[in-house]
mmCIF file of C-alpha atoms and ligand atoms in Angstrom:
data_model
loop_
_atom_site.group_PDB
_atom_site.id
_atom_site.type_symbol
_atom_site.label_atom_id
_atom_site.label_comp_id
_atom_site.label_asym_id
_atom_site.label_seq_id
_atom_site.Cartn_x
_atom_site.Cartn_y
_atom_site.Cartn_z
ATOM 1 C CA MET A 1 118.712 109.065 98.623
ATOM 2 C CA GLN A 2 117.396 105.584 97.853
ATOM 3 C CA ASN A 3 119.318 104.175 100.838
ATOM 4 C CA SER A 4 118.137 106.741 103.412
ATOM 5 C CA GLU A 5 114.586 106.178 102.419
ATOM 6 C CA GLY A 6 114.797 102.388 102.503
ATOM 7 C CA HIS A 7 112.981 101.959 105.746
ATOM 8 C CA PHE A 8 110.155 104.255 104.562
ATOM 9 C CA ILE A 9 109.701 102.149 101.435
ATOM 10 C CA LYS A 10 109.736 98.984 103.465
ATOM 11 C CA TYR A 11 107.074 100.350 105.818
ATOM 12 C CA LEU A 12 104.813 101.362 102.911
ATOM 13 C CA ASP A 13 105.310 98.012 101.135
ATOM 14 C CA ASP A 14 104.455 96.105 104.338
ATOM 15 C CA ALA A 15 101.463 98.304 104.968
ATOM 16 C CA GLU A 16 100.265 97.647 101.310
ATOM 17 C CA THR A 17 100.680 93.925 101.693
ATOM 18 C CA ALA A 18 98.742 93.932 104.937
ATOM 19 C CA GLY A 19 95.955 96.046 103.349
ATOM 20 C CA LEU A 20 96.765 98.849 105.732
ATOM 21 C CA LYS A 21 98.263 101.495 103.437
ATOM 22 C CA ARG A 22 96.484 104.782 103.675
ATOM 23 C CA GLY A 23 96.316 107.523 101.133
ATOM 24 C CA LEU A 24 94.660 110.846 100.514
ATOM 25 C CA ARG A 25 91.442 110.973 98.458
ATOM 26 C CA SER A 26 90.161 114.177 97.074
ATOM 27 C CA ILE A 27 86.695 115.280 98.181
ATOM 28 C CA TYR A 28 84.480 118.155 97.158
ATOM 29 C CA PRO A 29 81.796 118.994 99.699
ATOM 30 C CA LEU A 30 78.500 119.813 98.193
ATOM 31 C CA SER A 31 76.574 120.173 101.479
ATOM 32 C CA ALA A 32 76.523 118.441 104.878
ATOM 33 C CA ARG A 33 74.663 115.583 103.220
ATOM 34 C CA GLU A 34 76.627 115.081 99.990
ATOM 35 C CA CYS A 35 80.059 115.236 98.562
ATOM 36 C CA MET A 36 81.893 114.402 95.391
ATOM 37 C CA VAL A 37 84.443 111.680 95.844
ATOM 38 C CA ASP A 38 87.412 111.382 93.466
ATOM 39 C CA GLY A 39 86.722 108.650 90.960
ATOM 40 C CA VAL A 40 82.972 108.577 91.461
ATOM 41 C CA ASP A 41 80.870 110.364 88.893
ATOM 42 C CA ASP A 42 77.806 111.133 90.902
ATOM 43 C CA ALA A 43 77.318 112.832 94.303
ATOM 44 C CA CYS A 44 77.714 110.565 97.249
ATOM 45 C CA LEU A 45 75.813 110.629 100.506
ATOM 46 C CA ASP A 46 78.448 111.596 103.112
ATOM 47 C CA PHE A 47 78.420 109.422 106.267
ATOM 48 C CA SER A 48 82.036 110.085 107.003
ATOM 49 C CA SER A 49 82.338 113.568 108.415
ATOM 50 C CA ASN A 50 82.431 114.971 111.974
ATOM 51 C CA ASN A 51 80.129 117.795 110.990
ATOM 52 C CA TYR A 52 77.411 116.390 113.220
ATOM 53 C CA LEU A 53 75.243 119.512 113.267
ATOM 54 C CA GLY A 54 75.838 120.118 109.614
ATOM 55 C CA ILE A 55 77.023 123.740 110.225
ATOM 56 C CA ALA A 56 80.449 123.695 108.527
ATOM 57 C CA ASP A 57 78.875 125.698 105.727
ATOM 58 C CA HIS A 58 76.338 127.632 107.656
ATOM 59 C CA PRO A 59 75.841 131.193 106.355
ATOM 60 C CA ARG A 60 76.327 132.740 109.880
ATOM 61 C CA LEU A 61 79.629 131.011 110.321
ATOM 62 C CA LYS A 62 80.834 132.038 106.926
ATOM 63 C CA GLU A 63 79.676 135.568 107.307
ATOM 64 C CA GLU A 64 81.398 135.976 110.644
ATOM 65 C CA SER A 65 84.591 134.399 109.403
ATOM 66 C CA ILE A 66 84.639 136.815 106.488
ATOM 67 C CA LYS A 67 83.843 139.778 108.758
ATOM 68 C CA TRP A 68 86.778 138.988 111.039
ATOM 69 C CA THR A 69 89.055 138.452 108.062
ATOM 70 C CA ASN A 70 87.997 141.838 106.629
ATOM 71 C CA LEU A 71 88.651 143.461 110.097
ATOM 72 C CA PHE A 72 91.893 141.829 110.965
ATOM 73 C CA GLY A 73 93.458 140.305 107.865
ATOM 74 C CA THR A 74 94.221 136.711 106.955
ATOM 75 C CA GLY A 75 96.857 136.228 109.531
ATOM 76 C CA SER A 76 97.119 137.025 113.228
ATOM 77 C CA ARG A 77 100.710 138.147 112.607
ATOM 78 C CA ALA A 78 102.334 136.629 115.673
ATOM 79 C CA SER A 79 102.030 134.212 118.516
ATOM 80 C CA ARG A 80 99.375 135.026 121.082
ATOM 81 C CA LEU A 81 102.116 136.024 123.647
ATOM 82 C CA VAL A 82 103.838 138.450 121.254
ATOM 83 C CA SER A 83 101.255 140.545 119.415
ATOM 84 C CA GLY A 84 98.732 137.967 118.193
ATOM 85 C CA THR A 85 96.121 138.464 120.883
ATOM 86 C CA PHE A 86 93.395 140.787 119.684
ATOM 87 C CA ALA A 87 90.815 142.067 122.210
ATOM 88 C CA GLU A 88 88.093 140.005 120.315
ATOM 89 C CA TYR A 89 90.069 136.748 120.966
ATOM 90 C CA LEU A 90 90.022 137.517 124.736
ATOM 91 C CA ASP A 91 86.282 138.253 124.681
ATOM 92 C CA LEU A 92 85.718 134.967 122.873
ATOM 93 C CA GLU A 93 87.622 133.079 125.477
ATOM 94 C CA GLU A 94 85.474 134.617 128.216
ATOM 95 C CA ARG A 95 82.344 133.516 126.393
ATOM 96 C CA ILE A 96 83.777 129.991 125.983
ATOM 97 C CA ALA A 97 84.582 129.887 129.724
ATOM 98 C CA GLU A 98 80.987 131.020 130.571
ATOM 99 C CA TRP A 99 79.446 128.504 128.154
ATOM 100 C CA LYS A 100 81.446 125.579 129.561
ATOM 101 C CA GLY A 101 80.958 126.769 133.212
ATOM 102 C CA TYR A 102 84.648 127.292 134.063
ATOM 103 C CA GLU A 103 86.542 130.365 135.340
ATOM 104 C CA ALA A 104 88.623 130.690 132.264
ATOM 105 C CA ALA A 105 89.336 129.262 128.793
ATOM 106 C CA LEU A 106 92.156 129.294 126.220
ATOM 107 C CA ILE A 107 91.954 128.751 122.531
ATOM 108 C CA LEU A 108 94.579 126.654 120.809
ATOM 109 C CA GLY A 109 95.343 125.867 117.262
ATOM 110 C CA SER A 110 93.781 122.414 117.028
ATOM 111 C CA GLY A 111 92.711 119.515 119.229
ATOM 112 C CA TYR A 112 95.947 117.700 118.438
ATOM 113 C CA MET A 113 97.962 120.737 119.464
ATOM 114 C CA ALA A 114 95.862 121.164 122.635
ATOM 115 C CA ASN A 115 96.309 117.643 123.846
ATOM 116 C CA THR A 116 99.985 117.356 123.032
ATOM 117 C CA GLY A 117 100.787 120.836 124.477
ATOM 118 C CA VAL A 118 98.574 120.817 127.589
ATOM 119 C CA LEU A 119 99.341 117.314 128.823
ATOM 120 C CA SER A 120 103.130 117.811 128.362
ATOM 121 C CA ALA A 121 102.764 121.087 130.273
ATOM 122 C CA ILE A 122 100.738 119.771 133.228
ATOM 123 C CA ALA A 123 102.569 116.527 133.725
ATOM 124 C CA ASP A 124 106.332 115.743 133.923
ATOM 125 C CA ARG A 125 108.744 113.012 134.910
ATOM 126 C CA LYS A 126 107.339 113.152 138.489
ATOM 127 C CA SER A 127 103.898 112.590 137.330
ATOM 128 C CA ALA A 128 101.702 109.491 136.409
ATOM 129 C CA ILE A 129 99.141 109.648 133.698
ATOM 130 C CA PHE A 130 96.366 107.068 133.724
ATOM 131 C CA ALA A 131 94.680 106.741 130.358
ATOM 132 C CA ASP A 132 91.809 104.896 128.815
ATOM 133 C CA LYS A 133 93.125 102.372 126.147
ATOM 134 C CA LEU A 134 90.861 103.817 123.511
ATOM 135 C CA ASN A 135 91.804 107.475 124.082
ATOM 136 C CA HIS A 136 92.556 109.597 121.012
ATOM 137 C CA ALA A 137 96.111 109.358 119.551
ATOM 138 C CA SER A 138 96.780 113.057 120.479
ATOM 139 C CA LEU A 139 96.103 112.303 124.180
ATOM 140 C CA ASN A 140 98.643 109.413 124.019
ATOM 141 C CA ALA A 141 101.158 111.635 122.216
ATOM 142 C CA GLY A 142 100.808 114.351 124.785
ATOM 143 C CA SER A 143 101.089 111.899 127.601
ATOM 144 C CA MET A 144 104.311 110.403 126.229
ATOM 145 C CA LEU A 145 105.740 113.821 125.447
ATOM 146 C CA SER A 146 105.288 114.807 129.087
ATOM 147 C CA GLY A 147 107.741 112.197 130.248
ATOM 148 C CA ALA A 148 105.305 110.971 132.939
ATOM 149 C CA LYS A 149 104.784 107.330 133.717
ATOM 150 C CA PHE A 150 102.065 106.428 131.209
ATOM 151 C CA ILE A 151 99.657 103.764 132.372
ATOM 152 C CA ARG A 152 96.761 102.547 130.171
ATOM 153 C CA TYR A 153 93.662 100.974 131.607
ATOM 154 C CA GLU A 154 91.058 98.717 129.838
ATOM 155 C CA HIS A 155 88.515 100.736 127.944
ATOM 156 C CA GLY A 156 85.827 102.163 130.183
ATOM 157 C CA SER A 157 86.820 100.021 133.266
ATOM 158 C CA ILE A 158 87.096 102.022 136.460
ATOM 159 C CA ASP A 159 87.925 98.737 138.168
ATOM 160 C CA ALA A 160 90.939 98.271 135.874
ATOM 161 C CA LEU A 161 91.938 101.980 136.485
ATOM 162 C CA ALA A 162 91.730 101.476 140.226
ATOM 163 C CA LYS A 163 93.775 98.331 140.110
ATOM 164 C CA LYS A 164 96.501 99.893 137.896
ATOM 165 C CA MET A 165 96.658 102.823 140.228
ATOM 166 C CA GLN A 166 96.961 100.620 143.234
ATOM 167 C CA ILE A 167 99.724 98.492 141.656
ATOM 168 C CA PHE A 168 101.549 101.643 140.536
ATOM 169 C CA ASN A 169 101.426 103.147 144.026
ATOM 170 C CA GLU A 170 102.668 99.810 145.661
ATOM 171 C CA ASN A 171 105.563 99.630 143.236
ATOM 172 C CA ARG A 172 106.299 103.296 143.725
ATOM 173 C CA LEU A 173 106.558 102.773 147.466
ATOM 174 C CA ALA A 174 108.985 99.946 146.727
ATOM 175 C CA LYS A 175 111.009 102.567 144.833
ATOM 176 C CA THR A 176 110.616 100.748 141.584
ATOM 177 C CA SER A 177 107.911 101.393 138.974
ATOM 178 C CA ASP A 178 105.776 98.640 137.427
ATOM 179 C CA ASN A 179 108.027 98.256 134.397
ATOM 180 C CA GLY A 180 111.095 97.769 136.539
ATOM 181 C CA TYR A 181 112.382 101.399 136.079
ATOM 182 C CA ARG A 182 113.966 102.519 139.296
ATOM 183 C CA LEU A 183 113.043 106.001 140.463
ATOM 184 C CA SER A 184 116.031 108.129 141.214
ATOM 185 C CA PRO A 185 115.674 110.648 144.040
ATOM 186 C CA ASP A 186 115.192 113.623 141.742
ATOM 187 C CA SER A 187 112.693 111.996 139.453
ATOM 188 C CA ALA A 188 110.774 110.612 142.469
ATOM 189 C CA PHE A 189 107.090 110.505 141.798
ATOM 190 C CA ASP A 190 104.934 113.314 143.253
ATOM 191 C CA ALA A 191 101.618 111.926 144.415
ATOM 192 C CA SER A 192 99.935 115.293 143.811
ATOM 193 C CA LYS A 193 100.716 114.818 140.124
ATOM 194 C CA MET A 194 98.474 111.964 139.141
ATOM 195 C CA VAL A 195 96.331 112.746 136.096
ATOM 196 C CA ILE A 196 93.501 110.692 134.759
ATOM 197 C CA VAL A 197 92.864 111.291 131.104
ATOM 198 C CA SER A 198 89.840 110.170 129.069
ATOM 199 C CA ASP A 199 87.788 111.008 125.985
ATOM 200 C CA THR A 200 84.173 111.746 126.896
ATOM 201 C CA VAL A 201 82.868 110.458 123.552
ATOM 202 C CA PHE A 202 85.250 107.887 121.949
ATOM 203 C CA SER A 203 85.923 108.852 118.461
ATOM 204 C CA MET A 204 85.983 105.510 116.767
ATOM 205 C CA ASP A 205 83.323 103.730 118.871
ATOM 206 C CA GLY A 206 80.847 106.505 119.638
ATOM 207 C CA ASP A 207 80.411 105.304 123.255
ATOM 208 C CA VAL A 208 80.481 107.654 126.156
ATOM 209 C CA ALA A 209 82.761 107.452 129.236
ATOM 210 C CA ASP A 210 81.232 106.952 132.658
ATOM 211 C CA ILE A 211 82.192 110.542 133.465
ATOM 212 C CA GLU A 212 80.593 110.841 136.903
ATOM 213 C CA THR A 213 82.204 107.741 138.250
ATOM 214 C CA LEU A 214 85.583 108.796 136.788
ATOM 215 C CA ALA A 215 85.176 112.216 138.427
ATOM 216 C CA LYS A 216 84.219 110.673 141.823
ATOM 217 C CA PHE A 217 87.207 108.341 141.591
ATOM 218 C CA ALA A 218 89.637 111.025 140.671
ATOM 219 C CA LYS A 219 88.505 113.088 143.550
ATOM 220 C CA GLU A 220 88.862 110.305 146.045
ATOM 221 C CA LYS A 221 92.441 109.589 144.833
ATOM 222 C CA GLY A 222 93.454 113.238 144.777
ATOM 223 C CA ALA A 223 94.118 112.898 140.977
ATOM 224 C CA MET A 224 93.479 115.543 138.354
ATOM 225 C CA LEU A 225 90.821 114.647 135.712
ATOM 226 C CA TYR A 226 91.531 115.775 132.110
ATOM 227 C CA LEU A 227 88.600 115.181 129.757
ATOM 228 C CA ASP A 228 88.713 115.404 125.995
ATOM 229 C CA ASP A 229 85.275 116.638 124.901
ATOM 230 C CA ALA A 230 86.134 116.874 121.197
ATOM 231 C CA HIS A 231 83.152 114.819 119.959
ATOM 232 C CA ALA A 232 80.707 116.002 122.637
ATOM 233 C CA THR A 233 81.260 119.784 122.093
ATOM 234 C CA GLY A 234 78.214 121.155 120.245
ATOM 235 C CA LEU A 235 76.481 117.768 120.489
ATOM 236 C CA PHE A 236 75.755 117.244 124.190
ATOM 237 C CA GLY A 237 74.804 119.510 127.103
ATOM 238 C CA GLU A 238 71.765 121.834 127.453
ATOM 239 C CA ARG A 239 73.347 124.487 125.246
ATOM 240 C CA GLY A 240 75.806 122.301 123.304
ATOM 241 C CA GLU A 241 78.573 122.882 125.865
ATOM 242 C CA GLY A 242 79.549 119.141 125.923
ATOM 243 C CA LEU A 243 79.871 116.699 128.753
ATOM 244 C CA ALA A 244 82.912 117.912 130.593
ATOM 245 C CA HIS A 245 82.228 120.739 133.054
ATOM 246 C CA CYS A 246 83.787 122.263 136.200
ATOM 247 C CA GLY A 247 81.774 119.790 138.362
ATOM 248 C CA ASN A 248 83.550 116.774 136.855
ATOM 249 C CA ALA A 249 86.809 117.677 135.204
ATOM 250 C CA ASN A 250 89.681 119.904 136.356
ATOM 251 C CA ILE A 251 90.503 120.567 132.720
ATOM 252 C CA ALA A 252 88.044 120.205 129.819
ATOM 253 C CA MET A 253 89.559 120.186 126.449
ATOM 254 C CA GLY A 254 87.426 120.275 123.273
ATOM 255 C CA THR A 255 87.591 121.083 119.611
ATOM 256 C CA PHE A 256 85.752 123.429 117.325
ATOM 257 C CA SER A 257 86.517 121.202 114.362
ATOM 258 C CA LYS A 258 83.652 118.672 114.646
ATOM 259 C CA ALA A 259 80.141 119.479 115.626
ATOM 260 C CA MET A 260 81.034 123.206 115.861
ATOM 261 C CA GLY A 261 81.908 123.120 112.087
ATOM 262 C CA CYS A 262 85.043 125.320 112.518
ATOM 263 C CA TYR A 263 88.782 124.759 113.328
ATOM 264 C CA GLY A 264 90.708 125.173 116.553
ATOM 265 C CA ALA A 265 90.385 123.945 120.115
ATOM 266 C CA TYR A 266 89.835 125.149 123.626
ATOM 267 C CA VAL A 267 90.832 124.217 127.108
ATOM 268 C CA ALA A 268 88.423 125.307 129.911
ATOM 269 C CA CYS A 269 89.915 125.460 133.354
ATOM 270 C CA SER A 270 90.618 127.610 136.394
ATOM 271 C CA LYS A 271 92.276 131.073 136.067
ATOM 272 C CA THR A 272 95.491 129.554 137.577
ATOM 273 C CA VAL A 273 95.691 126.723 135.059
ATOM 274 C CA ARG A 274 95.065 129.137 132.172
ATOM 275 C CA ASP A 275 97.859 131.422 133.421
ATOM 276 C CA TYR A 276 100.155 128.431 133.774
ATOM 277 C CA LEU A 277 99.409 127.254 130.215
ATOM 278 C CA VAL A 278 99.979 130.691 128.780
ATOM 279 C CA ASN A 279 103.456 130.426 130.292
ATOM 280 C CA ARG A 280 104.229 126.727 129.840
ATOM 281 C CA CYS A 281 102.162 125.149 127.035
ATOM 282 C CA GLY A 282 104.535 124.827 124.075
ATOM 283 C CA SER A 283 101.820 124.434 121.495
ATOM 284 C CA PHE A 284 100.329 127.761 122.729
ATOM 285 C CA VAL A 285 103.556 129.727 123.292
ATOM 286 C CA TYR A 286 105.555 128.789 120.277
ATOM 287 C CA THR A 287 103.056 129.030 117.479
ATOM 288 C CA THR A 288 101.287 131.837 115.635
ATOM 289 C CA ALA A 289 97.723 132.495 116.735
ATOM 290 C CA MET A 290 95.098 131.017 114.339
ATOM 291 C CA ALA A 291 93.910 133.193 111.410
ATOM 292 C CA PRO A 292 91.261 135.713 112.397
ATOM 293 C CA GLY A 293 88.714 134.104 110.240
ATOM 294 C CA ALA A 294 88.881 130.882 112.280
ATOM 295 C CA TYR A 295 88.197 132.833 115.512
ATOM 296 C CA GLY A 296 85.213 134.601 113.741
ATOM 297 C CA ALA A 297 83.684 131.271 112.744
ATOM 298 C CA ILE A 298 84.028 129.948 116.263
ATOM 299 C CA SER A 299 82.315 133.096 117.605
ATOM 300 C CA ALA A 300 79.301 132.534 115.397
ATOM 301 C CA ALA A 301 79.179 128.800 116.120
ATOM 302 C CA ILE A 302 79.116 129.293 119.887
ATOM 303 C CA GLU A 303 76.133 131.611 119.476
ATOM 304 C CA LEU A 304 74.346 129.322 117.053
ATOM 305 C CA VAL A 305 74.536 126.056 118.980
ATOM 306 C CA GLN A 306 73.042 127.726 122.040
ATOM 307 C CA THR A 307 69.880 128.726 120.254
ATOM 308 C CA ASP A 308 66.603 126.860 120.814
ATOM 309 C CA GLU A 309 66.615 125.778 117.206
ATOM 310 C CA TYR A 310 69.870 123.926 117.783
ATOM 311 C CA CYS A 311 68.780 122.453 121.045
ATOM 312 C CA GLU A 312 65.990 120.828 119.072
ATOM 313 C CA ILE A 313 68.315 119.734 116.156
ATOM 314 C CA ARG A 314 70.641 118.124 118.797
ATOM 315 C CA LYS A 315 67.774 116.203 120.317
ATOM 316 C CA ASN A 316 66.439 115.010 117.019
ATOM 317 C CA LEU A 317 70.011 113.916 115.879
ATOM 318 C CA LEU A 318 70.586 111.905 119.031
ATOM 319 C CA ASP A 319 67.184 110.255 118.577
ATOM 320 C CA SER A 320 67.789 109.399 114.967
ATOM 321 C CA SER A 321 71.344 108.078 115.785
ATOM 322 C CA ALA A 322 69.924 105.683 118.362
ATOM 323 C CA LYS A 323 67.275 104.506 115.853
ATOM 324 C CA LEU A 324 69.911 104.051 113.111
ATOM 325 C CA ALA A 325 72.212 102.031 115.407
ATOM 326 C CA GLU A 326 69.308 99.817 116.273
ATOM 327 C CA GLU A 327 68.465 99.313 112.584
ATOM 328 C CA ILE A 328 72.061 98.477 111.673
ATOM 329 C CA ARG A 329 72.152 95.910 114.505
ATOM 330 C CA GLY A 330 68.940 94.552 113.104
ATOM 331 C CA LEU A 331 70.911 93.744 109.917
ATOM 332 C CA GLY A 332 73.234 91.575 111.946
ATOM 333 C CA PHE A 333 76.094 94.008 112.329
ATOM 334 C CA ASP A 334 77.894 94.788 115.572
ATOM 335 C CA THR A 335 77.646 98.536 116.474
ATOM 336 C CA GLY A 336 79.478 98.281 119.800
ATOM 337 C CA ASN A 337 78.051 100.554 122.497
ATOM 338 C CA SER A 338 77.460 103.562 120.355
ATOM 339 C CA ALA A 339 75.296 106.298 122.048
ATOM 340 C CA THR A 340 76.028 109.102 119.673
ATOM 341 C CA PRO A 341 75.929 109.842 115.934
ATOM 342 C CA ILE A 342 79.221 108.038 115.599
ATOM 343 C CA ILE A 343 78.164 104.427 114.721
ATOM 344 C CA PRO A 344 80.871 101.928 114.186
ATOM 345 C CA VAL A 345 79.937 98.943 112.008
ATOM 346 C CA ILE A 346 82.547 96.547 113.396
ATOM 347 C CA ILE A 347 83.605 94.188 110.721
ATOM 348 C CA GLY A 348 86.818 92.858 112.229
ATOM 349 C CA ASP A 349 88.671 91.629 109.094
ATOM 350 C CA THR A 350 90.349 94.494 107.436
ATOM 351 C CA GLU A 351 89.988 93.246 103.924
ATOM 352 C CA ARG A 352 86.283 92.618 104.161
ATOM 353 C CA CYS A 353 85.846 95.945 105.782
ATOM 354 C CA VAL A 354 87.485 97.705 102.864
ATOM 355 C CA ARG A 355 85.406 95.663 100.441
ATOM 356 C CA ILE A 356 82.182 96.710 102.193
ATOM 357 C CA SER A 357 83.252 100.336 102.080
ATOM 358 C CA GLN A 358 84.035 100.010 98.342
ATOM 359 C CA TYR A 359 80.641 98.365 97.785
ATOM 360 C CA LEU A 360 78.870 101.255 99.545
ATOM 361 C CA LEU A 361 80.816 103.722 97.413
ATOM 362 C CA SER A 362 79.569 101.845 94.270
ATOM 363 C CA ARG A 363 76.114 102.726 95.621
ATOM 364 C CA ASN A 364 77.187 106.392 96.092
ATOM 365 C CA ILE A 365 77.505 106.136 99.851
ATOM 366 C CA PHE A 366 80.730 107.411 101.348
ATOM 367 C CA ALA A 367 81.529 105.557 104.690
ATOM 368 C CA VAL A 368 85.215 105.079 105.358
ATOM 369 C CA ALA A 369 86.850 101.853 106.459
ATOM 370 C CA ILE A 370 88.830 102.548 109.687
ATOM 371 C CA ARG A 371 91.704 100.112 110.006
ATOM 372 C CA PRO A 372 94.468 99.383 112.459
ATOM 373 C CA PRO A 373 96.441 101.113 113.923
ATOM 374 C CA THR A 374 93.720 103.718 114.277
ATOM 375 C CA VAL A 375 91.580 100.930 115.871
ATOM 376 C CA PRO A 376 92.798 97.743 117.561
ATOM 377 C CA THR A 377 93.850 94.750 115.465
ATOM 378 C CA ASN A 378 90.935 92.713 114.148
ATOM 379 C CA SER A 379 88.400 95.487 114.717
ATOM 380 C CA ALA A 380 88.348 97.161 111.323
ATOM 381 C CA ARG A 381 85.120 99.069 111.007
ATOM 382 C CA LEU A 382 83.058 101.374 108.913
ATOM 383 C CA ARG A 383 82.705 104.530 110.886
ATOM 384 C CA ILE A 384 79.218 105.737 109.989
ATOM 385 C CA SER A 385 78.540 109.275 111.267
ATOM 386 C CA LEU A 386 75.137 110.743 111.052
ATOM 387 C CA ASN A 387 74.534 114.453 110.823
ATOM 388 C CA ALA A 388 71.610 116.757 111.243
ATOM 389 C CA ALA A 389 71.267 117.314 107.450
ATOM 390 C CA HIS A 390 70.708 113.610 106.547
ATOM 391 C CA ARG A 391 67.181 112.775 105.601
ATOM 392 C CA ARG A 392 65.216 109.662 106.381
ATOM 393 C CA GLU A 393 65.534 108.683 102.694
ATOM 394 C CA ASP A 394 69.363 108.920 102.958
ATOM 395 C CA ILE A 395 69.278 106.608 105.909
ATOM 396 C CA GLU A 396 67.107 104.136 104.133
ATOM 397 C CA LEU A 397 69.577 104.073 101.151
ATOM 398 C CA LEU A 398 72.406 103.375 103.652
ATOM 399 C CA LEU A 399 70.496 100.529 105.301
ATOM 400 C CA GLU A 400 69.609 98.969 101.985
ATOM 401 C CA ALA A 401 73.205 99.116 100.731
ATOM 402 C CA LEU A 402 74.580 97.793 104.068
ATOM 403 C CA GLU A 403 72.191 94.833 103.928
ATOM 404 C CA GLU A 404 73.488 94.010 100.403
ATOM 405 C CA ALA A 405 76.957 94.491 101.382
ATOM 406 C CA GLY A 406 76.557 92.102 104.283
ATOM 407 C CA ARG A 407 75.354 89.405 101.920
ATOM 408 C CA LEU A 408 77.709 90.017 99.043
ATOM 409 C CA CYS A 409 81.040 91.028 100.462
HETATM 410 C C1 LIG B 1 88.911 112.683 120.761
HETATM 411 C C2 LIG B 1 89.681 113.583 119.921
HETATM 412 N N1 LIG B 1 90.550 114.496 120.465
HETATM 413 C C3 LIG B 1 91.246 115.342 119.740
HETATM 414 C C4 LIG B 1 91.189 115.342 118.318
HETATM 415 C C5 LIG B 1 91.988 116.211 117.508
HETATM 416 O O1 LIG B 1 91.184 117.343 117.216
HETATM 417 P P1 LIG B 1 91.563 118.257 115.959
HETATM 418 O O2 LIG B 1 91.033 117.504 114.800
HETATM 419 O O3 LIG B 1 90.932 119.510 116.186
HETATM 420 O O4 LIG B 1 93.025 118.362 115.936
HETATM 421 C C6 LIG B 1 90.271 114.468 117.721
HETATM 422 C C7 LIG B 1 90.156 114.494 116.265
HETATM 423 O O5 LIG B 1 90.351 113.747 115.445
HETATM 424 C C8 LIG B 1 89.526 113.481 118.553
HETATM 425 O O6 LIG B 1 88.780 112.654 117.939
#
């Protein structure tokens, strides 16, 4: 036993020594503003969640989740392709398609499952995937699982993307790929299978991709554009539909787990792509449908975020996020190019970042230190995320504590 686990122990020891060992902390959510954190006696202001609209405990979502549970039970009983597709799930997918402005939509179990399953279904060994270097880990996992040539370009740089695509195509014509791998006749690259993959809102930086330029470039090159709208869904768009739509992306993927306050993910696409995924997407075909209560909550969330009230809440949240980022910069911190409620306070040094996070916790402010490998080496950061339930006095406490932490840690 000891022997077979030796390399796990070594990994954990090394991570501990480098200050990179992660562990689970128990949290009790009190509201969207506050939570209890294990080891801290008082309620903490929660600046760590993705619950941007503060609706994860909204009475409408809870009611609808309970209603669907009462109607259908706690489990969907089978995979969607067997007997786990209830009429209500299909109606919900039609509403999602309409909201996103696509012909069709498909619900999957989570964002991670959607990205790994869909990318590995739409790309194969004859494909090439071009991906932003700061894309979410699940997009990278899906790209690698597909067996496609996986080419990453510098964050946000369409010039870098164009250059990498050009080099790739030159090498391909020379029958050798850019890492020296020789293409055999049956794995020859198929030019119709180029996919460009990008987050719309980058999860650890809070900046937004230049989506329209990406879309124009993809069109020019005959590539498919796959956008991950996880952090934009609920938060951007006239009715909270996000930033990816049928005018810019061939496939828009997004999650219900963040601003939408639920669980699960969607892919919005053409009817053909949906049919194809129903047949070919492993993380759709070979898994049980989500629990009915999860679909119920999604149904309520989609209705809620489209109301005038939530259009106003979205606008106010984006305004106060921009103001907070500016105030944090005013304290001398680097907040990157954040344009969303995700505000990175980039510290660089991992140990200092952890010390600052601990200092904030001592002031009952919960803002987690994000360390490599989640972010690049030497770019450890506090990931502050603002939500619609935070009050101005909460923000002032955060700023005061950050100012002190900057001096003391
Ligand atoms: C950009 C992005 N895509 C996908 C995911 C995965 O979504 P989920 O949490 O629903 O699995 C995340 C969440 O962490 C994300 O930030």
